Short mmCIF file of C-alpha atoms and ligand atoms in Angstrom, two decimals:
data_model
loop_
_atom_site.label_atom_id
_atom_site.label_comp_id
_atom_site.label_asym_id
_atom_site.label_seq_id
_atom_site.Cartn_x
_atom_site.Cartn_y
_atom_site.Cartn_z
CA MET A 1 164.71 159.17 164.84
CA PRO A 2 161.03 158.51 165.56
CA GLU A 3 160.14 154.87 165.83
CA LEU A 4 158.41 153.31 162.82
CA THR A 5 154.74 152.51 163.16
CA HIS A 6 154.15 148.75 163.17
CA PHE A 7 151.18 146.48 162.69
CA ASP A 8 149.24 146.02 165.92
CA GLY A 9 147.24 142.79 166.31
CA ALA A 10 145.08 144.24 169.10
CA ARG A 11 143.99 147.18 166.93
CA ALA A 12 143.20 144.81 164.06
CA PHE A 13 141.22 142.54 166.37
CA ALA A 14 139.16 145.52 167.54
CA HIS A 15 138.19 146.20 163.90
CA LEU A 16 137.35 142.52 163.46
CA ARG A 17 135.15 142.57 166.55
CA HIS A 18 133.35 145.71 165.44
CA LEU A 19 132.53 144.28 162.02
CA ALA A 20 131.72 140.71 163.07
CA VAL A 21 130.03 141.17 166.45
CA GLU A 22 128.79 144.74 166.80
CA ILE A 23 127.59 145.04 163.20
CA GLY A 24 127.18 141.31 162.56
CA GLY A 25 125.89 139.80 159.30
CA ARG A 26 126.85 141.96 156.32
CA LEU A 27 125.12 140.45 153.32
CA GLY A 28 125.91 142.28 150.07
CA GLY A 29 123.42 145.12 149.57
CA SER A 30 122.09 145.00 153.14
CA PRO A 31 121.88 147.95 155.58
CA GLN A 32 124.49 146.18 157.74
CA GLU A 33 126.89 146.06 154.82
CA LYS A 34 126.41 149.82 154.40
CA GLN A 35 126.98 150.33 158.12
CA ALA A 36 130.25 148.43 157.81
CA ALA A 37 131.22 150.50 154.77
CA ALA A 38 130.66 153.68 156.80
CA ALA A 39 132.81 152.39 159.68
CA ILE A 40 135.64 151.39 157.33
CA GLU A 41 135.49 154.70 155.49
CA ALA A 42 135.53 156.64 158.77
CA HIS A 43 138.64 154.71 159.82
CA PHE A 44 140.43 155.50 156.55
CA ARG A 45 139.49 159.17 156.86
CA SER A 46 140.75 159.31 160.44
CA LEU A 47 144.14 158.32 159.03
CA GLY A 48 144.11 161.33 156.71
CA LEU A 49 143.54 159.25 153.58
CA SER A 50 141.26 160.47 150.81
CA THR A 51 138.36 158.07 150.33
CA ARG A 52 135.57 157.38 147.91
CA ARG A 53 132.75 154.88 147.62
CA GLN A 54 132.15 152.99 144.46
CA PRO A 55 128.50 151.85 144.33
CA PHE A 56 127.21 149.04 142.14
CA PRO A 57 123.95 147.09 141.84
CA VAL A 58 123.53 143.59 143.27
CA ARG A 59 120.82 140.98 143.25
CA THR A 60 120.23 140.23 146.90
CA TYR A 61 117.64 138.77 149.27
CA GLY A 62 116.16 139.41 152.65
CA ALA A 63 114.16 137.44 155.20
CA VAL A 64 113.82 133.85 154.16
CA GLU A 65 111.98 130.75 155.17
CA ALA A 66 113.29 127.26 154.62
CA GLN A 67 111.55 124.10 155.80
CA LEU A 68 112.10 120.45 155.13
CA GLU A 69 109.51 118.11 156.57
CA ILE A 70 109.69 114.35 156.11
CA LEU A 71 106.13 113.08 155.71
CA ASP A 72 106.74 109.37 155.15
CA PRO A 73 107.81 108.01 157.52
CA PRO A 74 106.72 110.95 159.67
CA LEU A 75 110.13 112.15 160.86
CA GLY A 76 109.03 115.77 161.15
CA ARG A 77 111.16 118.84 160.49
CA ILE A 78 114.83 118.62 159.53
CA PRO A 79 116.96 121.79 160.01
CA CYS A 80 117.86 123.26 156.64
CA GLU A 81 119.01 126.37 154.81
CA MET A 82 117.77 127.54 151.45
CA PHE A 83 120.24 127.60 148.58
CA TYR A 84 119.50 131.29 148.28
CA LEU A 85 118.38 132.71 144.97
CA SER A 86 117.74 129.16 143.74
CA GLN A 87 113.95 129.15 143.31
CA ASP A 88 111.07 129.94 145.62
CA THR A 89 108.33 127.42 146.27
CA PRO A 90 104.68 128.47 146.57
CA PRO A 91 103.83 129.53 150.16
CA GLU A 92 102.47 126.05 150.97
CA GLY A 93 105.65 124.44 149.59
CA VAL A 94 106.07 121.50 147.25
CA THR A 95 105.41 117.88 148.18
CA GLY A 96 106.89 114.86 146.45
CA ASP A 97 108.72 111.55 146.61
CA ILE A 98 112.39 111.46 147.53
CA HIS A 99 115.03 109.99 145.26
CA PHE A 100 118.52 109.46 146.72
CA ALA A 101 120.97 110.13 143.94
CA GLY A 102 124.34 109.54 145.55
CA SER A 103 127.11 112.00 144.95
CA GLY A 104 125.43 114.33 142.47
CA GLY A 105 127.96 113.78 139.72
CA VAL A 106 126.73 113.94 136.11
CA GLU A 107 126.61 110.10 136.02
CA SER A 108 123.96 110.05 138.76
CA ILE A 109 121.56 112.27 136.81
CA GLY A 110 118.82 110.83 134.64
CA PRO A 111 115.11 110.67 133.80
CA GLU A 112 114.33 109.17 137.23
CA TRP A 113 114.91 112.67 138.63
CA ARG A 114 111.83 114.05 136.91
CA GLY A 115 109.25 115.38 139.37
CA LYS A 116 111.17 114.02 142.38
CA ILE A 117 112.72 115.65 145.40
CA VAL A 118 116.28 114.56 144.78
CA ALA A 119 118.70 114.18 147.72
CA VAL A 120 122.30 114.67 146.65
CA LEU A 121 125.48 114.23 148.67
CA GLY A 122 127.73 117.28 148.36
CA GLY A 123 125.20 119.28 146.40
CA LEU A 124 124.71 119.83 142.73
CA ARG A 125 127.23 122.20 141.26
CA GLY A 126 128.68 123.25 137.97
CA GLU A 127 127.85 121.17 134.93
CA ALA A 128 125.91 118.67 137.05
CA HIS A 129 123.47 121.38 138.09
CA ASP A 130 122.94 122.43 134.48
CA LEU A 131 122.36 118.85 133.34
CA ALA A 132 119.98 118.12 136.24
CA MET A 133 117.78 121.08 135.30
CA ARG A 134 117.00 119.34 132.00
CA PHE A 135 115.31 116.53 133.94
CA ALA A 136 113.16 118.97 135.91
CA PRO A 137 113.34 117.60 139.45
CA LEU A 138 110.73 119.04 141.81
CA ALA A 139 113.34 120.17 144.32
CA ILE A 140 116.84 119.36 145.56
CA ILE A 141 118.01 118.40 149.05
CA SER A 142 121.73 119.03 149.18
CA ILE A 143 123.42 116.97 151.92
CA SER A 144 126.70 118.38 153.25
CA ASP A 145 129.70 116.16 152.54
CA GLN A 146 131.46 117.58 155.61
CA LEU A 147 130.78 115.40 158.64
CA ALA A 148 130.40 118.06 161.31
CA THR A 149 129.42 121.20 159.46
CA PRO A 150 126.05 122.95 159.69
CA PRO A 151 124.29 123.77 156.39
CA ILE A 152 126.13 126.53 154.56
CA ARG A 153 124.73 129.84 153.39
CA VAL A 154 125.47 130.25 149.73
CA GLU A 155 123.69 131.72 146.76
CA GLN A 156 122.80 130.63 143.30
CA LEU A 157 124.26 133.06 140.79
CA PRO A 158 121.36 134.84 139.09
CA GLU A 159 123.20 134.69 135.74
CA VAL A 160 123.36 130.89 135.93
CA ARG A 161 119.72 130.68 136.96
CA ALA A 162 118.74 132.86 134.02
CA LYS A 163 120.70 130.66 131.65
CA VAL A 164 119.83 127.11 132.79
CA GLY A 165 116.99 127.54 135.27
CA ALA A 166 116.78 126.44 138.89
CA VAL A 167 114.51 124.52 141.23
CA PRO A 168 113.95 125.02 144.97
CA GLU A 169 116.99 123.76 146.82
CA VAL A 170 117.69 123.29 150.52
CA LEU A 171 120.91 122.33 152.26
CA ILE A 172 121.10 120.03 155.28
CA ALA A 173 123.86 118.78 157.59
CA HIS A 174 125.56 115.47 156.92
CA SER A 175 124.20 113.92 160.14
CA ASP A 176 120.66 114.78 159.05
CA GLY A 177 121.31 113.25 155.64
CA LEU A 178 122.41 110.04 157.36
CA HIS A 179 119.24 110.13 159.43
CA LEU A 180 117.09 110.33 156.28
CA VAL A 181 118.90 107.39 154.68
CA ARG A 182 118.72 105.22 157.82
CA GLU A 183 115.03 105.89 158.31
CA GLY A 184 114.24 105.32 154.64
CA ALA A 185 112.72 108.74 154.06
CA ARG A 186 110.34 108.47 151.09
CA ARG A 187 108.24 111.59 150.93
CA ALA A 188 108.86 115.20 151.88
CA ARG A 189 107.56 118.71 151.78
CA ILE A 190 109.87 121.64 151.11
CA VAL A 191 109.16 125.31 151.66
CA ALA A 192 111.82 127.69 150.36
CA ARG A 193 110.96 131.40 150.27
CA SER A 194 113.29 134.34 149.95
CA GLN A 195 112.61 138.01 149.42
CA GLU A 196 114.67 138.78 146.39
CA GLY A 197 115.43 142.21 145.16
CA GLU A 198 117.84 144.69 143.69
CA ALA A 199 120.08 146.59 146.08
CA THR A 200 123.24 148.64 146.04
CA SER A 201 126.55 147.42 147.39
CA GLN A 202 129.74 149.46 147.45
CA ASN A 203 133.51 149.29 147.48
CA VAL A 204 135.27 151.61 149.88
CA VAL A 205 138.48 152.97 148.37
CA ALA A 206 141.20 154.89 150.24
CA GLU A 207 144.28 156.29 148.60
CA LEU A 208 147.80 156.93 149.87
CA PRO A 209 149.54 158.66 146.93
CA GLY A 210 153.06 157.45 146.19
CA ALA A 211 155.75 159.96 147.14
CA VAL A 212 158.11 158.90 144.32
CA TYR A 213 156.10 156.83 141.85
CA PRO A 214 152.49 157.98 142.21
CA ASP A 215 151.48 156.25 138.97
CA GLU A 216 152.51 152.82 140.20
CA ILE A 217 149.40 151.59 142.01
CA VAL A 218 149.23 148.64 144.38
CA VAL A 219 145.81 147.55 145.63
CA ILE A 220 145.57 146.11 149.13
CA GLY A 221 142.08 144.70 149.48
CA GLY A 222 139.74 142.45 151.38
CA HIS A 223 135.98 141.93 151.16
CA TYR A 224 133.95 143.15 154.12
CA ASP A 225 130.60 141.57 153.29
CA SER A 226 129.52 138.20 154.69
CA SER A 227 126.97 135.53 153.94
CA LEU A 228 123.45 136.06 155.29
CA ALA A 229 123.11 136.83 159.02
CA ILE A 230 126.35 135.28 160.23
CA GLN A 231 129.35 136.94 161.88
CA GLY A 232 131.61 136.16 158.95
CA ALA A 233 134.40 136.63 161.47
CA SER A 234 137.25 134.92 159.68
CA ASP A 235 135.56 135.41 156.26
CA ASN A 236 136.19 138.21 156.05
CA ALA A 237 136.00 140.62 158.98
CA GLY A 238 139.50 139.24 159.62
CA GLY A 239 140.93 140.18 156.24
CA THR A 240 139.22 143.57 156.31
CA ALA A 241 140.73 144.21 159.75
CA LEU A 242 144.19 143.55 158.31
CA VAL A 243 143.58 145.97 155.46
CA MET A 244 142.40 148.64 157.93
CA GLU A 245 145.41 148.22 160.19
CA LEU A 246 147.88 148.10 157.27
CA ALA A 247 146.37 151.41 156.13
CA ARG A 248 147.21 152.92 159.52
CA VAL A 249 150.79 151.65 159.33
CA PHE A 250 151.48 153.01 155.86
CA ALA A 251 149.53 156.25 156.31
CA ALA A 252 152.01 156.95 159.12
CA ARG A 253 155.10 155.76 157.26
CA GLY A 254 154.35 156.88 153.70
CA SER A 255 155.13 154.93 150.55
CA ALA A 256 157.14 155.49 147.37
CA ARG A 257 154.29 153.96 145.35
CA THR A 258 150.58 154.59 145.55
CA LEU A 259 148.83 152.26 147.97
CA ARG A 260 145.14 151.90 147.32
CA PHE A 261 143.28 150.26 150.20
CA VAL A 262 140.01 148.72 149.05
CA ALA A 263 137.26 147.10 151.10
CA TRP A 264 135.31 145.10 148.51
CA GLY A 265 131.52 144.76 148.71
CA ALA A 266 129.39 141.74 147.84
CA GLU A 267 132.18 139.21 147.31
CA GLU A 268 129.97 136.40 148.55
CA LEU A 269 127.37 137.19 145.89
CA GLY A 270 129.88 136.41 143.12
CA LEU A 271 132.95 138.69 143.50
CA ARG A 272 130.71 141.64 142.58
CA GLY A 273 132.86 144.43 144.06
CA SER A 274 136.14 143.48 142.43
CA VAL A 275 134.43 142.67 139.14
CA HIS A 276 132.77 146.09 139.16
CA TYR A 277 136.09 147.75 139.98
CA ILE A 278 137.93 146.08 137.10
CA LYS A 279 135.11 146.66 134.63
CA ALA A 280 135.21 150.39 135.40
CA LEU A 281 138.98 150.39 134.85
CA LYS A 282 138.61 148.50 131.58
CA ALA A 283 135.99 150.96 130.32
CA ALA A 284 138.22 153.93 131.25
CA ASP A 285 141.17 152.20 129.59
CA LYS A 286 139.23 151.78 126.36
CA ALA A 287 138.02 155.40 126.40
CA ALA A 288 141.54 156.71 127.06
CA ARG A 289 142.96 154.74 124.14
CA GLU A 290 140.32 156.10 121.79
CA ALA A 291 140.94 159.69 122.89
CA PRO A 292 143.00 161.88 120.53
CA GLY A 293 146.63 162.26 121.50
CA PHE A 294 146.94 158.95 123.36
CA VAL A 295 150.31 157.35 122.64
CA PRO A 296 150.46 153.66 123.62
CA GLY A 297 153.70 152.89 125.43
CA ARG A 298 154.16 156.51 126.43
CA ASP A 299 150.80 157.12 128.08
CA HIS A 300 149.63 154.69 130.73
CA THR A 301 145.98 154.27 131.60
CA GLU A 302 144.90 153.78 135.20
CA LEU A 303 144.44 150.08 134.48
CA GLU A 304 148.04 149.84 133.26
CA GLN A 305 149.23 151.74 136.33
CA HIS A 306 147.96 148.89 138.50
CA ARG A 307 151.03 146.82 139.29
CA LEU A 308 149.87 144.37 141.94
CA CYS A 309 146.86 143.37 144.03
CA VAL A 310 147.34 142.06 147.56
CA ASN A 311 144.14 140.26 148.52
CA ILE A 312 143.46 139.32 152.13
CA ASP A 313 140.62 136.86 152.69
CA VAL A 314 139.93 134.51 155.62
CA GLN A 315 142.05 135.47 158.62
CA GLY A 316 142.43 135.15 162.36
CA ALA A 317 142.17 131.41 163.17
CA LEU A 318 143.96 130.67 166.46
CA LEU A 319 144.64 127.15 165.20
CA GLY A 320 145.45 127.31 161.56
CA GLN A 321 147.87 127.40 158.67
CA ASN A 322 149.20 130.36 156.71
CA ARG A 323 148.69 130.09 152.98
CA SER A 324 149.45 132.28 150.04
CA LEU A 325 148.28 131.97 146.44
CA ALA A 326 149.89 133.93 143.65
CA LEU A 327 148.92 134.75 140.07
CA GLY A 328 151.70 136.58 138.29
CA PRO A 329 155.37 136.33 137.44
CA ARG A 330 157.41 133.57 139.11
CA GLU A 331 159.14 136.19 141.28
CA LEU A 332 155.88 136.93 143.09
CA ALA A 333 155.38 133.49 144.67
CA ALA A 334 159.16 133.25 145.12
CA ALA A 335 159.24 136.51 147.06
CA VAL A 336 156.58 135.25 149.50
CA THR A 337 158.39 131.91 149.85
CA LEU A 338 161.76 133.51 150.52
CA LEU A 339 160.42 136.11 152.91
CA ALA A 340 158.58 133.42 154.89
CA LYS A 341 161.75 131.31 155.09
CA GLU A 342 163.77 134.31 156.15
CA ARG A 343 161.56 135.75 158.87
CA GLY A 344 158.64 133.36 159.33
CA PRO A 345 155.93 132.38 159.86
CA ALA A 346 155.68 129.16 157.86
CA PHE A 347 153.61 129.69 154.70
CA GLU A 348 152.29 127.22 152.18
CA VAL A 349 152.77 129.08 148.89
CA LYS A 350 151.09 128.08 145.64
CA GLU A 351 150.66 129.54 142.20
CA ASP A 352 146.97 129.10 141.72
CA VAL A 353 143.55 130.71 141.48
CA TYR A 354 141.93 131.63 144.78
CA SER A 355 138.19 132.12 144.65
CA SER A 356 138.27 135.72 145.81
CA ASP A 357 138.74 139.33 144.76
CA GLY A 358 142.31 139.09 143.47
CA THR A 359 141.24 136.89 140.56
CA PRO A 360 139.16 139.42 138.55
CA LEU A 361 142.13 141.80 138.72
CA SER A 362 144.49 139.10 137.48
CA GLU A 363 142.07 138.33 134.66
CA ALA A 364 142.81 141.91 133.56
CA GLY A 365 146.56 141.27 133.65
CA ILE A 366 147.34 142.56 137.15
CA PRO A 367 149.44 140.13 139.24
CA SER A 368 147.74 139.24 142.52
CA VAL A 369 148.79 137.56 145.72
CA SER A 370 146.34 136.34 148.35
CA PHE A 371 147.05 135.85 152.03
CA VAL A 372 144.87 133.35 153.86
CA ARG A 373 144.77 131.60 157.21
CA SER A 374 142.94 128.32 156.95
CA GLY A 375 142.05 126.05 159.82
CA ALA A 376 139.19 124.20 161.40
CA THR A 377 137.17 127.34 160.77
CA THR A 378 137.57 126.81 157.03
CA SER A 379 134.87 124.14 157.05
CA TYR A 380 132.62 126.61 158.89
CA LEU A 381 132.92 129.32 156.24
CA HIS A 382 129.51 130.59 155.13
CA THR A 383 127.88 129.01 158.18
CA PRO A 384 126.82 130.42 161.56
CA GLY A 385 129.95 128.69 162.89
CA ASP A 386 132.26 131.35 161.43
CA LEU A 387 132.57 133.01 164.84
CA ILE A 388 135.03 135.30 166.57
CA ASP A 389 135.38 132.60 169.27
CA TYR A 390 137.89 130.69 167.12
CA LEU A 391 139.98 133.75 166.32
CA GLY A 392 142.46 135.95 168.14
CA PRO A 393 144.71 139.01 167.84
CA GLU A 394 147.91 136.96 167.66
CA PRO A 395 147.33 135.29 164.26
CA LEU A 396 146.28 138.71 162.89
CA ALA A 397 149.52 140.19 164.27
CA VAL A 398 151.63 137.45 162.68
CA GLN A 399 150.21 137.73 159.15
CA GLY A 400 149.80 141.48 159.50
CA ALA A 401 153.50 141.89 160.31
CA PHE A 402 154.40 139.59 157.44
CA ILE A 403 152.34 141.52 154.89
CA GLU A 404 153.68 144.78 156.31
CA THR A 405 157.25 143.58 155.66
CA PHE A 406 156.30 142.30 152.22
CA LEU A 407 154.77 145.67 151.29
CA GLU A 408 157.56 147.71 152.84
CA ARG A 409 160.27 145.79 151.06
CA TYR A 410 158.74 145.19 147.63
CA VAL A 411 156.36 148.12 147.26
CA ALA A 412 156.71 151.04 149.66
CA SER A 413 160.51 151.33 149.58
CA ALA A 414 161.67 149.17 146.66
CA ARG A 415 164.06 151.04 144.36
CA SER A 416 162.38 149.59 141.28
CA PHE A 417 159.22 147.54 141.23
CA PRO A 418 160.30 143.90 141.54
CA PHE A 419 157.35 142.17 139.85
CA GLU A 420 156.77 142.37 136.14
CA ARG A 421 153.19 143.30 135.24
CA GLN A 422 152.40 140.00 133.67
CA VAL A 423 150.19 136.94 134.27
CA PRO A 424 151.61 133.90 132.44
CA GLU A 425 149.46 132.17 129.84
CA GLU A 426 148.99 128.96 131.86
CA MET A 427 147.66 131.00 134.78
CA GLN A 428 145.38 133.00 132.48
CA LYS A 429 143.99 129.68 131.32
CA LYS A 430 143.28 128.63 134.92
CA ILE A 431 141.58 131.97 135.53
CA ARG A 432 139.35 131.56 132.47
CA GLU A 433 138.46 128.03 133.58
CA TYR A 434 137.62 129.33 137.03
CA PHE A 435 135.17 131.86 135.63
CA GLU A 436 133.69 129.48 133.07
CA LYS A 437 133.47 126.26 135.09
CA ARG A 438 133.39 127.23 138.76
CA LEU A 439 131.62 130.56 138.82
CA ARG A 440 130.11 129.91 135.39
CA ILE A 441 129.71 133.59 134.72
CA ASP A 442 131.21 135.19 131.72
CA TYR A 443 131.53 138.58 133.36
CA TYR A 444 133.57 139.89 130.53
CA GLU A 445 131.21 139.19 127.69
CA GLU A 446 128.10 140.60 129.28
CA ASP A 447 128.59 144.17 128.20
ZN1 ZN B 501 135.88 135.45 151.77
#
């Protein structure tokens, strides 16, 4: 008997290196993201899988300028990043007095913010951001609440900006925030300029049709985009590399059920790829139900054929911890727990929302399970510190082999599908709260 093909950490690490180092920053909608899409698609094709690209529009940005200069006392320039898509300043910037507001909770916000450059520990997020906009501060300096982390590269969601407004916002490191407090910084100038525009991102989809149950579809996905101009090595060249290598394994072995390998675009810009994917399925589902001859219960739309989503996001840390988050029937988290106890490695398993591409699918009733490797690199996510230097082939091999076994046992060769297609009500509630309060986008009402 020929030997079974197994997950190979060195092959996965080569994919990771190509995406993170040779291609580099892969911001949603950028030429580098497209270059990565082409490389991933070429890999899938080389395995004999049929592929397609699923394009969708994104609001993105290009070259940017961010400056924070302390004028009084004259401390000079402080390194900063723009909170991208927040709000541009005029070319000469804005100048004003600084108000230190503490932790940026709703209780710290008031009329004294009006017209000031407000420095906030830990940034201004969620409801606090919306409330603060009512007091029209001149600008925001967001001080990292992580002691040793450089400023992060994140984006304002254009939908939130359209709804509640935004002001220019820059992010600085904690140590620089301390410096401003110690020196009694009173007056500053901020320049924040980004080149915003519309662009196209894309999902890359590869299909291995099921040999026995072709209409039972399991998605195995990871996002391949990154924040602006950083390697995004663990987040998520690592997860994409696992998806690519798992595709090789199962393309060689075959599967009873359909395995759909998806590299999601533009996750960092607000889960755009997975949201687009599920919206397309929902629209097709609605059209199919309205078509003559459709018999509910007998006929199953493509959306209904989706049985599970395996989401792989943040991988490769040499020093780290394996985590899994499940949204679905109890058996799903239990299966990961039992398999980890049986064969290792140690996994921390939770039933909870993970802020990544599995969640939009679970909102549509598809159980999802995420595989993550957190570590010191976690605090570097979305910063230039998310480097390949902290990663290695071995952790990819360990989780890759685990997911391979999970898929082989419960999907590719299971006699009947072990997980009911169901997301319990209390989890649905958490998912709705996630979209309403954390992302603050009602993706599902827009159209
Ligand atoms: Zn990620």
